[in-house]
Short mmCIF file of C-alpha atoms and ligand atoms in Angstrom, two decimals:
data_model
loop_
_atom_site.label_atom_id
_atom_site.label_comp_id
_atom_site.label_asym_id
_atom_site.label_seq_id
_atom_site.Cartn_x
_atom_site.Cartn_y
_atom_site.Cartn_z
CA MET G 3 18.74 20.15 13.90
CA ARG G 4 19.55 23.88 13.88
CA PRO G 5 16.03 25.13 13.05
CA PHE G 6 14.48 22.77 15.62
CA LEU G 7 16.62 24.24 18.38
CA LEU G 8 15.95 27.80 17.25
CA ALA G 9 12.21 27.10 17.23
CA LEU G 10 12.29 25.65 20.75
CA LEU G 11 14.31 28.60 22.03
CA ALA G 12 11.86 31.03 20.40
CA LYS G 13 9.28 29.65 22.81
CA GLU G 14 11.45 30.00 25.91
CA PRO G 15 15.09 29.96 26.98
CA ALA G 16 16.31 26.49 27.91
CA HIS G 17 19.40 24.46 28.70
CA GLY G 18 20.67 21.60 26.57
CA TYR G 19 19.00 18.76 28.42
CA GLU G 20 15.61 20.50 28.37
CA LEU G 21 15.94 20.86 24.61
CA LYS G 22 16.65 17.17 24.21
CA GLN G 23 13.56 16.31 26.26
CA ALA G 24 11.37 18.73 24.31
CA LEU G 25 12.48 17.24 20.97
CA GLU G 26 11.68 13.74 22.17
CA GLN G 27 8.29 14.83 23.40
CA ILE G 28 7.31 16.64 20.20
CA PHE G 29 8.46 14.09 17.65
CA GLY G 30 7.85 10.90 19.60
CA SER G 31 9.34 8.03 17.64
CA ALA G 32 9.15 10.00 14.39
CA TYR G 33 12.78 11.03 14.58
CA PRO G 34 15.62 9.17 16.24
CA SER G 35 16.20 11.06 19.48
CA PRO G 36 19.38 13.15 19.31
CA ASN G 37 22.13 12.52 21.82
CA ILE G 38 23.02 15.29 24.23
CA GLY G 39 26.49 15.70 22.70
CA GLN G 40 25.01 16.54 19.28
CA ILE G 41 22.77 19.12 20.90
CA TYR G 42 25.67 20.86 22.65
CA VAL G 43 27.76 20.86 19.48
CA THR G 44 24.88 22.45 17.53
CA LEU G 45 24.25 25.01 20.28
CA GLY G 46 27.95 25.92 20.21
CA ARG G 47 27.79 26.57 16.46
CA LEU G 48 24.60 28.61 16.78
CA GLU G 49 26.31 30.69 19.48
CA LYS G 50 29.36 31.25 17.28
CA ASP G 51 27.06 32.42 14.46
CA GLY G 52 25.36 34.85 16.85
CA LEU G 53 21.97 33.19 16.61
CA VAL G 54 21.78 32.21 20.29
CA ARG G 55 23.48 33.48 23.43
CA ALA G 56 24.35 31.48 26.54
CA VAL G 57 24.05 32.76 30.09
CA ASP G 58 25.57 30.99 33.08
CA VAL G 59 23.05 30.33 35.80
CA GLU G 60 24.37 29.45 39.24
CA GLN G 61 23.11 26.31 40.90
CA SER G 62 23.61 25.39 44.52
CA ASN G 63 25.94 22.41 45.06
CA ARG G 64 26.38 21.93 41.32
CA PRO G 65 28.39 23.50 38.52
CA ASN G 66 26.77 26.45 36.73
CA LYS G 67 24.44 25.53 33.90
CA LYS G 68 24.22 27.34 30.61
CA VAL G 69 20.80 28.63 29.63
CA TYR G 70 20.42 29.56 25.96
CA TYR G 71 18.44 32.52 24.57
CA LEU G 72 17.45 33.31 21.01
CA THR G 73 19.03 36.54 19.67
CA ALA G 74 17.36 38.94 17.22
CA ALA G 75 19.53 37.44 14.46
CA GLY G 76 18.38 33.99 15.55
CA ARG G 77 14.76 35.12 15.34
CA ASP G 78 15.38 36.36 11.78
CA ALA G 79 17.06 33.09 10.79
CA LEU G 80 14.13 31.12 12.21
CA ASP G 81 11.57 33.28 10.36
CA ALA G 82 13.48 32.89 7.11
CA TRP G 83 13.58 29.11 7.54
CA ALA G 84 9.85 28.91 8.35
CA ASP G 85 8.87 31.11 5.40
CA GLU G 86 10.78 29.20 2.77
CA PRO G 87 9.17 26.24 0.93
CA ALA G 88 11.06 23.01 1.63
CA GLU G 89 13.04 21.23 -1.07
CA GLY G 90 10.91 18.60 -2.89
CA PRO G 91 11.91 14.95 -3.28
CA ARG G 92 14.37 14.28 -6.04
CA VAL G 93 13.90 11.70 -8.76
CA ARG G 94 17.54 11.80 -9.78
CA ASP G 95 18.31 8.85 -7.57
CA GLU G 96 20.72 6.02 -8.07
CA PHE G 97 18.13 3.77 -9.64
CA PHE G 98 17.36 6.33 -12.32
CA MET G 99 21.06 6.55 -13.16
CA LYS G 100 21.22 2.77 -13.51
CA LEU G 101 18.17 2.80 -15.72
CA VAL G 102 19.56 5.46 -18.03
CA LEU G 103 23.03 3.92 -18.21
CA ALA G 104 21.90 0.28 -18.48
CA PRO G 105 22.19 0.02 -22.29
CA MET G 106 25.75 1.32 -22.10
CA THR G 107 26.95 -1.04 -19.40
CA GLY G 108 25.61 -4.12 -21.15
CA ILE G 109 25.15 -5.69 -17.71
CA ALA G 110 21.43 -5.64 -17.20
CA ASP G 111 18.50 -4.92 -19.43
CA ARG G 112 16.01 -2.30 -18.34
CA MET G 113 13.11 -4.71 -17.89
CA THR G 114 15.16 -6.70 -15.38
CA LEU G 115 16.20 -3.55 -13.53
CA ILE G 116 12.64 -2.27 -13.33
CA ASN G 117 11.25 -5.60 -12.17
CA ARG G 118 13.90 -5.93 -9.51
CA GLN G 119 13.28 -2.39 -8.31
CA ARG G 120 9.53 -3.00 -8.15
CA ARG G 121 10.05 -6.05 -5.96
CA HIS G 122 12.30 -4.02 -3.72
CA TYR G 123 9.73 -1.21 -3.36
CA ILE G 124 6.98 -3.69 -2.52
CA ALA G 125 9.18 -5.29 0.11
CA LEU G 126 9.83 -1.82 1.54
CA MET G 127 6.10 -1.19 1.57
CA ARG G 128 5.51 -4.41 3.47
CA ASP G 129 8.01 -3.24 6.03
CA LEU G 130 6.25 0.13 6.35
CA ASN G 131 2.92 -1.68 6.77
CA GLU G 132 4.34 -3.69 9.64
CA LEU G 133 5.93 -0.60 11.12
CA SER G 134 2.62 1.23 11.03
CA GLU G 135 0.88 -1.68 12.77
CA ARG G 136 3.52 -1.66 15.51
CA THR G 137 3.27 2.09 16.07
CA ASP G 138 1.13 3.40 18.93
CA PRO G 139 -2.10 4.74 17.32
CA GLY G 140 -1.79 7.82 19.54
CA ASP G 141 1.55 8.76 18.02
CA ARG G 142 0.15 10.96 15.26
CA VAL G 143 3.45 12.46 14.22
CA ALA G 144 5.05 9.06 13.69
CA LEU G 145 2.02 7.71 11.79
CA LEU G 146 1.98 10.72 9.50
CA LEU G 147 5.65 10.26 8.76
CA ILE G 148 5.06 6.61 7.87
CA GLU G 149 2.11 7.56 5.68
CA GLY G 150 4.30 10.12 3.95
CA ALA G 151 6.94 7.49 3.26
CA MET G 152 4.21 5.19 1.86
CA LEU G 153 2.90 7.86 -0.47
CA HIS G 154 6.41 8.57 -1.74
CA LEU G 155 6.96 4.88 -2.34
CA GLN G 156 3.65 4.65 -4.21
CA ALA G 157 4.72 7.54 -6.44
CA ASP G 158 8.04 5.77 -7.12
CA LEU G 159 6.13 2.64 -8.13
CA ASP G 160 3.75 4.53 -10.41
CA TRP G 161 6.78 6.11 -12.01
CA LEU G 162 8.35 2.66 -12.53
CA ASP G 163 5.24 1.70 -14.50
CA ARG G 164 5.76 4.74 -16.69
CA CYS G 165 9.42 3.85 -17.23
CA GLN G 166 8.44 0.31 -18.16
CA GLU G 167 5.82 1.47 -20.64
CA ASP G 168 8.13 3.93 -22.34
CA LEU G 169 11.55 2.32 -22.21
CA SER G 170 10.92 -1.36 -22.83
CA MET A 19 -7.17 -33.80 -5.19
CA SER A 20 -6.03 -30.95 -2.98
CA ALA A 21 -2.90 -30.87 -5.13
CA ASP A 22 -4.86 -29.18 -7.92
CA PRO A 23 -4.18 -25.46 -8.19
CA VAL A 24 -7.22 -23.28 -7.58
CA VAL A 25 -6.51 -21.50 -10.85
CA SER A 26 -4.43 -22.49 -13.78
CA THR A 27 -4.38 -20.93 -17.22
CA VAL A 28 -2.65 -22.17 -20.35
CA ASN A 29 -1.67 -19.70 -23.06
CA LEU A 30 -4.73 -17.60 -22.29
CA VAL A 31 -5.56 -15.03 -24.95
CA LYS A 32 -8.22 -12.34 -25.26
CA ILE A 33 -8.58 -10.26 -28.39
CA TYR A 34 -11.37 -7.70 -28.43
CA GLN A 35 -12.81 -6.45 -31.68
CA SER A 36 -13.15 -2.72 -31.69
CA GLY A 37 -14.77 -1.34 -34.83
CA GLY A 38 -13.44 -4.24 -36.86
CA VAL A 39 -9.92 -3.76 -35.46
CA PRO A 40 -8.53 -6.53 -33.24
CA VAL A 41 -7.35 -5.26 -29.83
CA PRO A 42 -5.17 -7.85 -28.11
CA ALA A 43 -5.75 -7.37 -24.37
CA VAL A 44 -4.26 -10.59 -22.96
CA ARG A 45 -1.55 -12.30 -24.96
CA GLY A 46 -0.67 -15.79 -23.82
CA VAL A 47 -0.85 -15.84 -20.03
CA ASP A 48 0.21 -18.92 -18.08
CA LEU A 49 -0.77 -18.41 -14.47
CA ARG A 50 -0.95 -20.95 -11.69
CA VAL A 51 -2.33 -20.10 -8.26
CA GLU A 52 -2.25 -22.62 -5.45
CA SER A 53 -4.84 -23.00 -2.72
CA GLY A 54 -4.41 -20.35 -0.04
CA GLU A 55 -2.18 -18.15 -2.16
CA PHE A 56 -2.65 -14.39 -2.36
CA VAL A 57 -1.55 -13.08 -5.76
CA ALA A 58 -1.51 -9.37 -6.61
CA ILE A 59 -1.66 -8.36 -10.26
CA MET A 60 -0.05 -5.05 -11.12
CA GLY A 61 0.74 -3.18 -14.29
CA PRO A 62 0.05 0.04 -16.14
CA SER A 63 -3.42 1.05 -17.21
CA GLY A 64 -4.50 -0.91 -20.29
CA SER A 65 -2.09 -3.79 -19.64
CA GLY A 66 -4.94 -6.33 -19.46
CA LYS A 67 -5.42 -6.75 -15.71
CA SER A 68 -9.20 -6.37 -15.68
CA THR A 69 -9.60 -8.54 -18.76
CA LEU A 70 -7.57 -11.30 -17.13
CA VAL A 71 -9.57 -11.43 -13.88
CA HIS A 72 -12.86 -11.10 -15.75
CA MET A 73 -11.93 -14.18 -17.78
CA LEU A 74 -10.99 -16.07 -14.59
CA GLY A 75 -14.47 -15.30 -13.23
CA GLY A 76 -16.22 -16.26 -16.45
CA LEU A 77 -17.40 -12.68 -16.99
CA ASP A 78 -15.57 -12.34 -20.28
CA ALA A 79 -15.10 -15.16 -22.81
CA ARG A 80 -11.53 -16.09 -23.73
CA THR A 81 -10.43 -15.97 -27.35
CA SER A 82 -8.12 -18.97 -27.01
CA GLY A 83 -6.26 -20.92 -24.37
CA GLU A 84 -7.47 -22.77 -21.30
CA ILE A 85 -8.78 -21.90 -17.84
CA TRP A 86 -8.83 -24.56 -15.12
CA LEU A 87 -10.49 -24.00 -11.74
CA ASP A 88 -9.88 -26.53 -8.96
CA GLY A 89 -8.65 -29.00 -11.56
CA ARG A 90 -11.69 -28.69 -13.82
CA ARG A 91 -11.75 -27.16 -17.25
CA ALA A 92 -13.79 -23.96 -17.09
CA ASP A 93 -13.23 -22.02 -20.30
CA THR A 94 -15.52 -24.38 -22.21
CA LEU A 95 -18.47 -23.87 -19.85
CA GLY A 96 -21.63 -22.10 -20.97
CA GLU A 97 -23.02 -19.05 -19.25
CA SER A 98 -25.36 -20.87 -16.88
CA ALA A 99 -22.63 -23.29 -15.80
CA TRP A 100 -20.34 -20.31 -15.12
CA ALA A 101 -23.12 -18.65 -13.10
CA LEU A 102 -23.43 -21.76 -10.96
CA LEU A 103 -19.67 -21.98 -10.52
CA ARG A 104 -19.48 -18.34 -9.45
CA ARG A 105 -22.30 -18.78 -6.99
CA GLN A 106 -20.57 -21.71 -5.34
CA LYS A 107 -16.91 -20.92 -5.63
CA ILE A 108 -16.06 -17.41 -6.68
CA GLY A 109 -16.39 -14.02 -5.02
CA PHE A 110 -15.90 -11.09 -7.35
CA VAL A 111 -15.24 -7.46 -6.42
CA PHE A 112 -15.70 -5.19 -9.41
CA GLN A 113 -13.87 -1.97 -9.97
CA PHE A 114 -17.26 -0.22 -9.95
CA PHE A 115 -19.06 -2.17 -7.18
CA ASN A 116 -22.17 -3.43 -9.08
CA LEU A 117 -24.36 -3.51 -5.96
CA ILE A 118 -28.08 -4.22 -6.33
CA ALA A 119 -29.68 -0.77 -6.09
CA ASN A 120 -33.09 -1.66 -4.68
CA MET A 121 -31.78 -3.90 -1.89
CA THR A 122 -30.35 -2.80 1.45
CA VAL A 123 -26.67 -3.18 2.20
CA ALA A 124 -27.48 -6.10 4.51
CA ASP A 125 -29.47 -7.91 1.82
CA ASN A 126 -26.78 -7.27 -0.79
CA VAL A 127 -24.28 -9.02 1.44
CA GLU A 128 -26.55 -11.88 2.54
CA LEU A 129 -27.81 -12.75 -0.92
CA PRO A 130 -24.74 -14.59 -2.24
CA ALA A 131 -24.54 -16.69 0.92
CA LEU A 132 -28.23 -17.64 0.59
CA LEU A 133 -27.79 -18.44 -3.10
CA ALA A 134 -24.85 -20.66 -2.23
CA GLY A 135 -27.08 -22.62 0.17
CA ALA A 136 -26.34 -21.07 3.57
CA SER A 137 -29.19 -20.97 6.12
CA PRO A 138 -30.70 -17.52 6.79
CA ARG A 139 -29.07 -17.53 10.20
CA GLU A 140 -25.62 -18.38 8.82
CA ALA A 141 -26.00 -15.72 6.16
CA ARG A 142 -26.98 -13.11 8.74
CA GLU A 143 -24.14 -13.96 11.11
CA ARG A 144 -21.61 -13.84 8.33
CA ARG A 145 -23.01 -10.55 7.07
CA GLU A 146 -22.80 -9.02 10.56
CA ARG A 147 -19.20 -10.14 10.97
CA LEU A 148 -18.11 -8.85 7.56
CA LEU A 149 -19.85 -5.50 7.86
CA GLY A 150 -18.44 -5.11 11.36
CA ALA A 151 -14.90 -5.80 10.15
CA LEU A 152 -15.28 -3.14 7.51
CA GLY A 153 -16.77 -0.51 9.84
CA LEU A 154 -20.18 -0.65 8.16
CA THR A 155 -22.44 -2.01 10.89
CA GLY A 156 -24.34 1.28 11.06
CA ARG A 157 -25.03 1.22 7.33
CA ALA A 158 -26.72 -2.20 7.15
CA ASP A 159 -30.20 -0.80 6.43
CA ALA A 160 -29.08 1.84 3.95
CA ALA A 161 -29.55 1.56 0.20
CA PRO A 162 -26.34 1.46 -1.86
CA ALA A 163 -27.09 4.85 -3.42
CA GLN A 164 -27.00 6.43 0.04
CA LEU A 165 -23.41 5.34 0.56
CA ALA A 166 -20.20 7.13 -0.38
CA GLY A 167 -18.04 5.45 -3.05
CA GLY A 168 -15.63 4.09 -0.48
CA GLU A 169 -18.48 2.56 1.53
CA GLN A 170 -19.98 0.93 -1.57
CA GLN A 171 -16.61 -0.57 -2.36
CA ARG A 172 -16.37 -2.09 1.12
CA VAL A 173 -19.91 -3.50 0.82
CA ALA A 174 -18.86 -5.05 -2.49
CA LEU A 175 -15.95 -6.74 -0.74
CA ALA A 176 -18.22 -8.01 2.06
CA ARG A 177 -20.63 -9.37 -0.55
CA ALA A 178 -17.86 -11.14 -2.43
CA LEU A 179 -16.76 -12.90 0.75
CA ALA A 180 -20.28 -13.80 1.92
CA ASN A 181 -20.46 -17.22 0.24
CA LYS A 182 -17.03 -18.23 1.58
CA PRO A 183 -15.70 -18.51 -1.98
CA SER A 184 -12.78 -20.80 -2.67
CA LEU A 185 -11.48 -18.02 -4.90
CA LEU A 186 -11.74 -14.27 -4.31
CA LEU A 187 -11.22 -12.18 -7.44
CA ALA A 188 -10.96 -8.42 -6.98
CA ASP A 189 -10.38 -5.63 -9.46
CA GLU A 190 -8.89 -2.53 -7.78
CA PRO A 191 -10.85 -3.03 -4.53
CA THR A 192 -9.23 -0.01 -2.90
CA GLY A 193 -9.36 2.25 -5.94
CA ASN A 194 -12.00 4.51 -4.40
CA LEU A 195 -10.93 4.44 -0.78
CA ASP A 196 -9.21 7.01 1.39
CA SER A 197 -6.37 5.83 3.54
CA ARG A 198 -8.45 5.00 6.63
CA ASN A 199 -10.93 2.90 4.64
CA THR A 200 -8.04 1.28 2.81
CA ARG A 201 -6.71 0.23 6.20
CA ASP A 202 -9.99 -1.59 7.03
CA VAL A 203 -9.92 -3.39 3.69
CA LEU A 204 -6.27 -4.32 4.14
CA LYS A 205 -7.00 -5.75 7.55
CA LEU A 206 -9.93 -7.82 6.29
CA LEU A 207 -7.89 -9.12 3.35
CA ALA A 208 -5.04 -10.05 5.67
CA ASP A 209 -7.49 -11.80 8.02
CA VAL A 210 -9.25 -13.88 5.37
CA HIS A 211 -5.92 -14.69 3.75
CA ARG A 212 -4.62 -15.95 7.08
CA ASP A 213 -7.71 -18.17 7.28
CA GLY A 214 -6.72 -19.74 3.97
CA GLN A 215 -8.65 -17.65 1.45
CA THR A 216 -7.20 -17.82 -2.06
CA ILE A 217 -7.06 -14.30 -3.50
CA ILE A 218 -6.27 -12.90 -6.94
CA LEU A 219 -6.40 -9.15 -6.77
CA VAL A 220 -5.68 -6.40 -9.27
CA THR A 221 -4.22 -3.31 -7.68
CA HIS A 222 -1.97 -0.36 -8.29
CA ASP A 223 -1.81 0.24 -4.55
CA ALA A 224 1.52 -0.95 -3.22
CA ARG A 225 0.13 -1.28 0.32
CA VAL A 226 -2.35 -3.85 -0.95
CA ALA A 227 0.24 -5.61 -3.11
CA SER A 228 2.66 -5.82 -0.20
CA LEU A 229 0.21 -8.09 1.65
CA ALA A 230 0.30 -10.62 -1.18
CA ASP A 231 2.48 -13.70 -1.34
CA ARG A 232 3.30 -13.04 -4.99
CA VAL A 233 3.15 -10.10 -7.34
CA VAL A 234 2.50 -10.72 -11.04
CA SER A 235 3.30 -7.77 -13.33
CA LEU A 236 1.52 -7.39 -16.64
CA LEU A 237 2.64 -5.28 -19.57
CA ASP A 238 0.84 -5.24 -22.90
CA GLY A 239 -1.15 -8.34 -21.98
CA GLN A 240 1.84 -10.43 -21.01
CA ILE A 241 3.39 -11.43 -17.69
CA VAL A 242 6.74 -9.66 -17.43
CA ASP A 243 7.48 -10.51 -13.80
CA ASP A 244 6.18 -13.01 -11.27
CA GLY A 245 7.86 -13.03 -7.91
CA VAL A 246 7.44 -13.81 -4.25
CA VAL A 247 7.09 -10.69 -2.11
CA GLY A 248 10.21 -10.53 -0.02
CA THR A 249 10.76 -8.79 3.25
CA PHE A 250 13.16 -5.98 3.59
CA ARG A 251 14.47 -6.06 7.11
CA ARG A 252 16.16 -3.00 8.37
CA ARG A 253 16.17 -4.00 11.98
CA PRO A 254 13.83 -6.16 13.99
CA LYS A 255 12.57 -3.43 16.30
CA GLY A 256 12.56 -0.42 14.00
CA THR A 257 10.57 2.69 14.79
CA ALA A 258 9.15 5.45 12.65
CA GLY A 259 12.46 7.26 13.11
CA ASP A 260 13.98 4.76 10.70
CA VAL A 261 11.65 5.90 7.96
CA VAL A 262 13.78 8.96 7.41
CA GLU A 263 16.66 6.68 6.48
CA LEU A 264 14.49 4.45 4.34
CA ARG A 265 14.79 6.30 1.11
CA GLY A 266 18.29 7.60 1.67
N1 ADP Y 309 -14.83 -4.25 -24.15
C1 ADP Y 309 -13.69 -3.88 -24.77
N2 ADP Y 309 -13.68 -3.65 -26.11
C2 ADP Y 309 -12.54 -3.30 -26.73
N3 ADP Y 309 -11.37 -3.14 -26.12
C3 ADP Y 309 -11.31 -3.35 -24.80
C4 ADP Y 309 -12.46 -3.72 -24.05
N4 ADP Y 309 -12.11 -3.85 -22.75
C5 ADP Y 309 -10.80 -3.57 -22.68
N5 ADP Y 309 -10.30 -3.27 -23.89
C6 ADP Y 309 -8.90 -2.95 -24.23
O1 ADP Y 309 -8.09 -4.02 -23.78
C7 ADP Y 309 -6.89 -3.53 -23.21
C8 ADP Y 309 -6.77 -4.02 -21.79
O2 ADP Y 309 -7.79 -3.42 -21.01
P1 ADP Y 309 -8.01 -3.75 -19.47
O3 ADP Y 309 -8.05 -5.22 -19.28
O4 ADP Y 309 -9.20 -3.00 -19.01
O5 ADP Y 309 -6.66 -3.16 -18.82
P2 ADP Y 309 -6.34 -2.72 -17.32
O6 ADP Y 309 -7.39 -3.29 -16.41
O7 ADP Y 309 -4.97 -3.27 -17.06
O8 ADP Y 309 -6.34 -1.22 -17.31
C9 ADP Y 309 -6.93 -2.03 -23.36
O9 ADP Y 309 -6.24 -1.70 -24.54
C10 ADP Y 309 -8.39 -1.74 -23.48
O10 ADP Y 309 -8.60 -0.57 -24.23
MG1 MG Y 310 -8.74 -2.28 -15.08
#
């Protein structure tokens, strides 16, 4: 969540609750909305690292509220994050380990593992299909995230085919 | 009578001859598809998927084994008997469309219904409904060559459904479609399936396969898996936010 908060503060200073609202508005249902406690914990860490600074603003009839600003170091950290390519998906998942180790365990043959995994992926895809039908067509961010998950799943399935051709 | 499966094959085999060398494409397939079932056929390229559905539609002669359609032996039929059977009972979507070039989109779709004995009015109404469902109403008067690949593929699907076939056979019907056009095809397939359409469909697209009741996996011309598509329930009212956990 750190880069999200830095990015929002680069736009304008804000207090914790405003940040929570902005995140919900930007991502819609694409990300589970963070609770306010998480946001304050993250802001505290960012402050300790010198990336943001808090200023107390007086309010009539209420306790002071803390408004957070981005520091120059925070700006640099945000730029560095934005400039860097993101880590790609990893194939070294648990299924691949099972597939490689199957002949040693003597528990399951590879064909059975691959078939079971394919059924699982297709069931996941069905779930994503239903999710996409339930999602408000105006929620572009959420729909793109679902489409991304579908494309990843398709790649996993295509790769299963390759495993089946070569290993069985 | 209704207890007969729509399709049933017994030890179905196809061996092509390629330059004097036998190429076994389908090696002993036993497949049974009940009325109203939607079966997706998956498998790597060259595993025999197209050969299998072509044989089920009488477009490719089997080498040995049996094909039964609606309880009647079909593999022993001659070409003209197969043509009649297709006209009355089978809709076929080819991987590469095969639309009639010098007829409009509308006529391409109406023709099979007319050949199957529908009145001109029925054929037109059905054509309008199918083209509408696939977002092609505005293209009715176009010639196939004027359409993009994805549009031709959707016309081919509309045509295959025009004679209300008891069996829809489709070979990679979304192979040329972008994701929006795929969505239209998925919706139409789901709709006709809900209305009881029996479907056997070759696909590598998991979105299409996930609509099926059953997925049959081929490898080297043999069935290596045949299973009901399950549901994976994370939570009843999940949102897109759950997707990030999906692959965790
Ligand atoms: N007309 C043909 N002549 C010779 N070999 C063929 C012919 N059609 C297909 N094959 C061979 O049969 C096998 C199965 O092909 P096909 O059914 O097209 O597989 P798929 O649709 O799963 O990719 C492949 O090895 C392919 O090269
Ligand atoms: Mg093929």
